[in-house]
Amino acid sequence: METRQTEARYPNDRQPSIRVVMMPRDTNPFGTIFGGVILSHIDVAAAIEIHRYHPDRLVTVAMDQIVFKQPVFVGDLVSFFTETVRIGTTSATAKVSVWAQRSSHEFVYVTEALVTMVAVDDQFRKVPIQKPQ
């Protein structure tokens, strides 16, 4: 399988937090997947990562600047790889790297984001992250 070299190398040695096949319902009028659909999956992948450290309610407070390097097409298998980059008192940040696998089995680097999430209670007040022991 060919891997296009852009800013990153496909992480063959890791499992993605989520993988999603892009469907026709997710396309814009130009036939590519809406950026907002990818952002939604980035948010979910980050939450999965941060839930490793805090099993209760989390809210997204920030995503860094997202730059889409390659389009995503219907039928692409999109993988969202995550890693925790910071755990604070009430917030944590996950890096999410997004790769699309084309029907040709080519892997293309789509984008990445740093997503910051805050732990909150039922009234959406900040609470301490429950770090693993």
CSV table of C-alpha atoms in Angstrom, one decimal, residues 8-123:
chain,number,residue,atom,x,y,z
A,8,ALA,CA,3.2,13.0,8.4
A,9,ARG,CA,3.6,9.3,8.0
A,10,TYR,CA,0.6,6.9,8.4
A,11,PRO,CA,0.9,5.4,11.9
A,12,ASN,CA,0.9,1.7,10.9
A,13,ASP,CA,1.9,0.8,14.5
A,14,ARG,CA,-1.2,2.3,16.1
A,15,GLN,CA,-4.9,1.6,16.2
A,16,PRO,CA,-7.2,4.5,15.4
A,17,SER,CA,-9.7,5.7,18.1
A,18,ILE,CA,-12.4,5.6,15.4
A,19,ARG,CA,-12.7,4.6,11.8
A,20,VAL,CA,-15.6,5.8,9.6
A,21,VAL,CA,-16.5,5.1,6.0
A,22,MET,CA,-17.7,8.3,4.4
A,23,MET,CA,-21.2,8.1,2.9
A,24,PRO,CA,-23.1,10.2,0.3
A,25,ARG,CA,-25.2,11.9,2.9
A,26,ASP,CA,-22.0,13.6,4.2
A,27,THR,CA,-21.1,15.4,0.9
A,28,ASN,CA,-21.2,19.0,0.0
A,29,PRO,CA,-22.4,20.2,-3.5
A,30,PHE,CA,-18.9,19.7,-4.9
A,31,GLY,CA,-18.9,16.0,-4.1
A,32,THR,CA,-16.5,16.0,-1.2
A,33,ILE,CA,-17.2,15.4,2.4
A,34,PHE,CA,-18.2,18.4,4.5
A,35,GLY,CA,-15.4,19.7,6.7
A,36,GLY,CA,-17.9,19.9,9.5
A,37,VAL,CA,-18.5,16.1,9.3
A,38,ILE,CA,-14.7,15.6,9.8
A,39,LEU,CA,-14.7,18.1,12.7
A,40,SER,CA,-17.6,16.2,14.3
A,41,HIS,CA,-15.6,12.9,14.1
A,42,ILE,CA,-12.5,14.7,15.5
A,43,ASP,CA,-14.5,15.8,18.5
A,44,VAL,CA,-15.7,12.3,19.1
A,45,ALA,CA,-12.2,10.8,18.8
A,46,ALA,CA,-10.8,13.4,21.2
A,47,ALA,CA,-13.5,12.6,23.7
A,48,ILE,CA,-12.7,8.9,23.4
A,49,GLU,CA,-9.1,9.6,24.2
A,50,ILE,CA,-9.7,11.9,27.1
A,51,HIS,CA,-12.3,9.6,28.6
A,52,ARG,CA,-9.4,7.3,29.3
A,53,TYR,CA,-8.5,9.8,32.1
A,54,HIS,CA,-12.0,11.1,33.0
A,55,PRO,CA,-15.0,8.8,32.6
A,56,ASP,CA,-17.6,11.4,33.3
A,57,ARG,CA,-18.9,14.4,31.4
A,58,LEU,CA,-16.5,16.4,29.2
A,59,VAL,CA,-17.2,19.4,27.0
A,60,THR,CA,-15.1,20.7,24.1
A,61,VAL,CA,-13.8,24.2,24.7
A,62,ALA,CA,-11.3,24.6,21.8
A,63,MET,CA,-9.9,23.1,18.6
A,64,ASP,CA,-6.8,24.6,17.2
A,65,GLN,CA,-6.7,25.9,13.6
A,66,ILE,CA,-7.8,23.1,11.3
A,67,VAL,CA,-6.2,23.1,7.9
A,68,PHE,CA,-7.5,20.5,5.4
A,69,LYS,CA,-4.6,19.2,3.4
A,70,GLN,CA,-6.5,16.7,1.2
A,71,PRO,CA,-10.2,16.3,0.4
A,72,VAL,CA,-12.2,13.3,1.6
A,73,PHE,CA,-14.4,11.4,-0.8
A,74,VAL,CA,-17.4,9.2,-0.5
A,75,GLY,CA,-16.2,5.7,0.2
A,76,ASP,CA,-13.0,6.7,1.9
A,77,LEU,CA,-12.2,4.9,5.1
A,78,VAL,CA,-11.2,7.7,7.5
A,79,SER,CA,-9.1,6.9,10.6
A,80,PHE,CA,-8.8,9.2,13.5
A,81,PHE,CA,-5.6,8.6,15.6
A,82,THR,CA,-5.4,10.2,19.0
A,83,GLU,CA,-2.9,10.8,21.7
A,84,THR,CA,-3.1,12.8,25.0
A,85,VAL,CA,-0.7,15.7,25.0
A,86,ARG,CA,-1.7,17.4,28.2
A,87,ILE,CA,-3.7,16.7,31.3
A,88,GLY,CA,-4.4,19.7,33.6
A,89,THR,CA,-6.5,20.1,36.7
A,90,THR,CA,-9.8,20.4,35.0
A,91,SER,CA,-9.0,20.1,31.3
A,92,ALA,CA,-7.1,17.9,28.9
A,93,THR,CA,-5.9,18.2,25.4
A,94,ALA,CA,-5.8,15.4,22.7
A,95,LYS,CA,-4.1,15.5,19.4
A,96,VAL,CA,-6.2,14.0,16.6
A,97,SER,CA,-4.5,13.0,13.3
A,98,VAL,CA,-6.9,12.2,10.4
A,99,TRP,CA,-6.0,9.9,7.5
A,100,ALA,CA,-8.2,8.8,4.6
A,101,GLN,CA,-7.7,5.4,2.9
A,102,ARG,CA,-8.8,5.6,-0.7
A,103,SER,CA,-10.4,2.7,-2.6
A,104,SER,CA,-6.9,2.4,-4.3
A,105,HIS,CA,-5.5,1.6,-0.8
A,106,GLU,CA,-3.6,4.8,-0.9
A,107,PHE,CA,-3.4,6.6,2.5
A,108,VAL,CA,-3.6,10.4,2.5
A,109,TYR,CA,-3.1,12.8,5.4
A,110,VAL,CA,-6.2,14.9,5.8
A,111,THR,CA,-5.6,17.1,8.8
A,112,GLU,CA,-4.9,17.2,12.5
A,113,ALA,CA,-6.2,19.1,15.5
A,114,LEU,CA,-5.5,19.8,19.1
A,115,VAL,CA,-8.8,19.5,21.0
A,116,THR,CA,-9.1,20.8,24.6
A,117,MET,CA,-11.9,19.4,26.7
A,118,VAL,CA,-13.0,20.4,30.2
A,119,ALA,CA,-14.4,18.0,32.8
A,120,VAL,CA,-17.8,19.3,34.1
A,121,ASP,CA,-20.5,18.2,36.5
A,122,ASP,CA,-24.3,18.0,35.8
A,123,GLN,CA,-24.6,21.8,36.0
